[in-house]
Amino acid sequence: LNDASRYNICVDFSPNSSTEFQPVFNSAALRWMEFLPTSLGSISWSFLEEIFGITREQLCGYSTSFDDTIDDLDICSSIELIDGVGRVLGAAGPFFFRSTGPSIAGIMRFDSDDIARLAAQGQLEDVIVHEMGHVLGIGT
């Protein structure tokens, strides 16, 4: 979704991530978007790259499909081996914060050894919502 009047979350998936789970990530983003304020305005990746001297590809660890404009939050997401079955399910955090309000961009990683089991048990969306909270700055 991209509605300039509401808060938007864009999730980008690493090339090694299965497309099977993308609808669950999008559903989790919609859950957050229902509770967040209206749009906080946009900022460009090129502006952030110029200020901080690091590219979004360096931050995400892969070449992203993001547009240059961030409106309101861009999240890099990957499914990769973290520690095997049943321990760390995912990890997430912000890259850049606004002076007030939630972050501008962040990253989420999910353990490839756990994600299918979480989906089969109906828990994957809740885990993604939890990790998105960390990207937004909750508990980080």
PDB file of C-alpha atoms in Angstrom:
ATOM      1  CA  LEU A   1       0.000   0.000   0.000  1.00  0.00           C
ATOM      2  CA  ASN A   2       1.137   3.510  -0.673  1.00  0.00           C
ATOM      3  CA  ASP A   3      -1.270   6.200   0.459  1.00  0.00           C
ATOM      4  CA  ALA A   4       0.420   9.557   1.113  1.00  0.00           C
ATOM      5  CA  SER A   5      -2.111  10.472   3.814  1.00  0.00           C
ATOM      6  CA  ARG A   6      -1.487   7.406   6.000  1.00  0.00           C
ATOM      7  CA  TYR A   7       1.535   5.799   7.602  1.00  0.00           C
ATOM      8  CA  ASN A   8       3.155   3.383   5.128  1.00  0.00           C
ATOM      9  CA  ILE A   9       5.477   0.444   5.709  1.00  0.00           C
ATOM     10  CA  CYS A  10       7.388  -0.990   2.762  1.00  0.00           C
ATOM     11  CA  VAL A  11       9.015  -4.395   3.275  1.00  0.00           C
ATOM     12  CA  ASP A  12      11.768  -5.383   0.855  1.00  0.00           C
ATOM     13  CA  PHE A  13      12.771  -9.043   0.671  1.00  0.00           C
ATOM     14  CA  SER A  14      16.309 -10.277   0.143  1.00  0.00           C
ATOM     15  CA  PRO A  15      16.840 -12.273  -3.046  1.00  0.00           C
ATOM     16  CA  ASN A  16      17.316 -15.480  -1.022  1.00  0.00           C
ATOM     17  CA  SER A  17      13.947 -15.114   0.762  1.00  0.00           C
ATOM     18  CA  SER A  18      11.097 -17.348  -0.337  1.00  0.00           C
ATOM     19  CA  THR A  19       8.151 -15.501  -1.887  1.00  0.00           C
ATOM     20  CA  GLU A  20       5.901 -17.996  -0.073  1.00  0.00           C
ATOM     21  CA  PHE A  21       5.964 -15.923   3.111  1.00  0.00           C
ATOM     22  CA  GLN A  22       5.700 -12.405   1.608  1.00  0.00           C
ATOM     23  CA  PRO A  23       1.904 -12.156   2.070  1.00  0.00           C
ATOM     24  CA  VAL A  24       2.370 -12.836   5.797  1.00  0.00           C
ATOM     25  CA  PHE A  25       4.944 -10.015   6.027  1.00  0.00           C
ATOM     26  CA  ASN A  26       2.560  -7.664   4.203  1.00  0.00           C
ATOM     27  CA  SER A  27      -0.289  -8.633   6.527  1.00  0.00           C
ATOM     28  CA  ALA A  28       1.905  -7.899   9.550  1.00  0.00           C
ATOM     29  CA  ALA A  29       2.779  -4.484   8.089  1.00  0.00           C
ATOM     30  CA  LEU A  30      -0.923  -3.731   7.626  1.00  0.00           C
ATOM     31  CA  ARG A  31      -1.553  -4.544  11.287  1.00  0.00           C
ATOM     32  CA  TRP A  32       0.995  -1.897  12.345  1.00  0.00           C
ATOM     33  CA  MET A  33      -0.313   0.587   9.774  1.00  0.00           C
ATOM     34  CA  GLU A  34      -3.785   0.403  11.355  1.00  0.00           C
ATOM     35  CA  PHE A  35      -2.429   1.722  14.673  1.00  0.00           C
ATOM     36  CA  LEU A  36       0.216   4.197  13.592  1.00  0.00           C
ATOM     37  CA  PRO A  37      -0.393   7.905  13.035  1.00  0.00           C
ATOM     38  CA  THR A  38      -0.953   9.502   9.686  1.00  0.00           C
ATOM     39  CA  SER A  39       2.003   9.922   7.377  1.00  0.00           C
ATOM     40  CA  LEU A  40       5.047  11.515   8.974  1.00  0.00           C
ATOM     41  CA  GLY A  41       6.400  12.696   5.645  1.00  0.00           C
ATOM     42  CA  SER A  42       8.966  11.221   3.348  1.00  0.00           C
ATOM     43  CA  ILE A  43      12.735  11.340   3.106  1.00  0.00           C
ATOM     44  CA  SER A  44      15.057  10.069   0.401  1.00  0.00           C
ATOM     45  CA  TRP A  45      17.504   7.199   0.700  1.00  0.00           C
ATOM     46  CA  SER A  46      20.043   9.269  -1.266  1.00  0.00           C
ATOM     47  CA  PHE A  47      19.821  12.020   1.391  1.00  0.00           C
ATOM     48  CA  LEU A  48      20.461   9.475   4.181  1.00  0.00           C
ATOM     49  CA  GLU A  49      23.295   7.894   2.206  1.00  0.00           C
ATOM     50  CA  GLU A  50      24.907  11.299   1.705  1.00  0.00           C
ATOM     51  CA  ILE A  51      24.660  12.223   5.394  1.00  0.00           C
ATOM     52  CA  PHE A  52      25.731   8.880   6.860  1.00  0.00           C
ATOM     53  CA  GLY A  53      28.104   7.734   4.118  1.00  0.00           C
ATOM     54  CA  ILE A  54      26.593   4.268   3.825  1.00  0.00           C
ATOM     55  CA  THR A  55      24.303   2.889   1.134  1.00  0.00           C
ATOM     56  CA  ARG A  56      21.053   1.027   1.646  1.00  0.00           C
ATOM     57  CA  GLU A  57      22.655  -1.992  -0.001  1.00  0.00           C
ATOM     58  CA  GLN A  58      25.391  -1.941   2.648  1.00  0.00           C
ATOM     59  CA  LEU A  59      22.806  -1.610   5.415  1.00  0.00           C
ATOM     60  CA  CYS A  60      20.513  -4.331   4.072  1.00  0.00           C
ATOM     61  CA  GLY A  61      23.245  -6.681   2.900  1.00  0.00           C
ATOM     62  CA  TYR A  62      21.751  -7.002  -0.589  1.00  0.00           C
ATOM     63  CA  SER A  63      20.635  -4.880  -3.542  1.00  0.00           C
ATOM     64  CA  THR A  64      17.162  -3.595  -2.635  1.00  0.00           C
ATOM     65  CA  SER A  65      14.142  -2.785  -4.772  1.00  0.00           C
ATOM     66  CA  PHE A  66      13.232   0.303  -2.712  1.00  0.00           C
ATOM     67  CA  ASP A  67      12.350   3.521  -4.490  1.00  0.00           C
ATOM     68  CA  ASP A  68      14.523   6.462  -3.455  1.00  0.00           C
ATOM     69  CA  THR A  69      11.670   7.892  -1.371  1.00  0.00           C
ATOM     70  CA  ILE A  70      10.966   6.437   2.076  1.00  0.00           C
ATOM     71  CA  ASP A  71       7.299   6.973   3.019  1.00  0.00           C
ATOM     72  CA  ASP A  72       7.228   6.362   6.030  1.00  0.00           C
ATOM     73  CA  LEU A  73       9.246   3.240   6.911  1.00  0.00           C
ATOM     74  CA  ASP A  74      11.352   0.905   4.762  1.00  0.00           C
ATOM     75  CA  ILE A  75      12.296  -2.490   6.188  1.00  0.00           C
ATOM     76  CA  CYS A  76      14.926  -4.821   4.738  1.00  0.00           C
ATOM     77  CA  SER A  77      13.893  -8.397   5.424  1.00  0.00           C
ATOM     78  CA  SER A  78      15.745 -11.664   5.025  1.00  0.00           C
ATOM     79  CA  ILE A  79      15.271 -15.329   5.809  1.00  0.00           C
ATOM     80  CA  GLU A  80      18.620 -16.846   6.707  1.00  0.00           C
ATOM     81  CA  LEU A  81      20.242 -19.291   9.056  1.00  0.00           C
ATOM     82  CA  ILE A  82      20.597 -17.678  12.481  1.00  0.00           C
ATOM     83  CA  ASP A  83      21.092 -20.449  15.038  1.00  0.00           C
ATOM     84  CA  GLY A  84      19.027 -23.453  14.019  1.00  0.00           C
ATOM     85  CA  VAL A  85      15.673 -24.759  15.190  1.00  0.00           C
ATOM     86  CA  GLY A  86      13.874 -23.303  18.184  1.00  0.00           C
ATOM     87  CA  ARG A  87      16.157 -20.691  19.645  1.00  0.00           C
ATOM     88  CA  VAL A  88      16.335 -17.245  18.050  1.00  0.00           C
ATOM     89  CA  LEU A  89      13.313 -16.982  15.739  1.00  0.00           C
ATOM     90  CA  GLY A  90      14.174 -13.545  14.429  1.00  0.00           C
ATOM     91  CA  ALA A  91      16.073 -10.368  15.130  1.00  0.00           C
ATOM     92  CA  ALA A  92      15.322  -6.787  14.133  1.00  0.00           C
ATOM     93  CA  GLY A  93      16.182  -3.173  14.748  1.00  0.00           C
ATOM     94  CA  PRO A  94      16.170   0.332  13.300  1.00  0.00           C
ATOM     95  CA  PHE A  95      18.812   1.971  11.106  1.00  0.00           C
ATOM     96  CA  PHE A  96      17.723   5.599  11.300  1.00  0.00           C
ATOM     97  CA  PHE A  97      15.326   7.456  13.617  1.00  0.00           C
ATOM     98  CA  ARG A  98      13.332  10.618  13.162  1.00  0.00           C
ATOM     99  CA  SER A  99      13.968  13.295  15.792  1.00  0.00           C
ATOM    100  CA  THR A 100      10.456  12.493  17.054  1.00  0.00           C
ATOM    101  CA  GLY A 101       8.439   9.394  16.305  1.00  0.00           C
ATOM    102  CA  PRO A 102       9.274   5.992  14.877  1.00  0.00           C
ATOM    103  CA  SER A 103      12.277   5.042  12.785  1.00  0.00           C
ATOM    104  CA  ILE A 104      12.753   5.662   9.064  1.00  0.00           C
ATOM    105  CA  ALA A 105      14.375   2.359   8.078  1.00  0.00           C
ATOM    106  CA  GLY A 106      15.424  -0.907   9.635  1.00  0.00           C
ATOM    107  CA  ILE A 107      16.163  -4.577   9.174  1.00  0.00           C
ATOM    108  CA  MET A 108      14.479  -7.856  10.111  1.00  0.00           C
ATOM    109  CA  ARG A 109      16.095 -11.298   9.938  1.00  0.00           C
ATOM    110  CA  PHE A 110      14.256 -14.595  10.414  1.00  0.00           C
ATOM    111  CA  ASP A 111      15.774 -18.008  11.016  1.00  0.00           C
ATOM    112  CA  SER A 112      15.346 -20.225   7.961  1.00  0.00           C
ATOM    113  CA  ASP A 113      15.211 -23.272  10.258  1.00  0.00           C
ATOM    114  CA  ASP A 114      12.144 -21.899  12.113  1.00  0.00           C
ATOM    115  CA  ILE A 115      10.050 -19.972   9.590  1.00  0.00           C
ATOM    116  CA  ALA A 116       8.146 -22.876   7.988  1.00  0.00           C
ATOM    117  CA  ARG A 117       7.251 -24.300  11.406  1.00  0.00           C
ATOM    118  CA  LEU A 118       6.041 -20.898  12.607  1.00  0.00           C
ATOM    119  CA  ALA A 119       3.889 -20.558   9.484  1.00  0.00           C
ATOM    120  CA  ALA A 120       2.447 -24.067   9.880  1.00  0.00           C
ATOM    121  CA  GLN A 121       1.566 -23.337  13.515  1.00  0.00           C
ATOM    122  CA  GLY A 122      -0.063 -20.003  12.643  1.00  0.00           C
ATOM    123  CA  GLN A 123       2.528 -18.031  14.636  1.00  0.00           C
ATOM    124  CA  LEU A 124       4.588 -16.442  11.867  1.00  0.00           C
ATOM    125  CA  GLU A 125       2.563 -13.231  11.536  1.00  0.00           C
ATOM    126  CA  ASP A 126       2.733 -12.591  15.295  1.00  0.00           C
ATOM    127  CA  VAL A 127       6.521 -13.086  15.274  1.00  0.00           C
ATOM    128  CA  ILE A 128       6.850 -10.688  12.311  1.00  0.00           C
ATOM    129  CA  VAL A 129       4.639  -8.093  14.069  1.00  0.00           C
ATOM    130  CA  HIS A 130       6.878  -8.425  17.152  1.00  0.00           C
ATOM    131  CA  GLU A 131      10.068  -7.903  15.104  1.00  0.00           C
ATOM    132  CA  MET A 132       8.519  -4.943  13.227  1.00  0.00           C
ATOM    133  CA  GLY A 133       7.962  -3.371  16.633  1.00  0.00           C
ATOM    134  CA  HIS A 134      11.730  -3.482  17.187  1.00  0.00           C
ATOM    135  CA  VAL A 135      12.285  -1.811  13.791  1.00  0.00           C
ATOM    136  CA  LEU A 136       9.849   0.920  14.843  1.00  0.00           C
ATOM    137  CA  GLY A 137      11.977   1.447  17.952  1.00  0.00           C
ATOM    138  CA  ILE A 138       9.970  -0.458  20.560  1.00  0.00           C
ATOM    139  CA  GLY A 139      12.271  -2.311  22.927  1.00  0.00           C
ATOM    140  CA  THR A 140      15.442  -1.315  21.104  1.00  0.00           C
TER     141      THR A 140
END
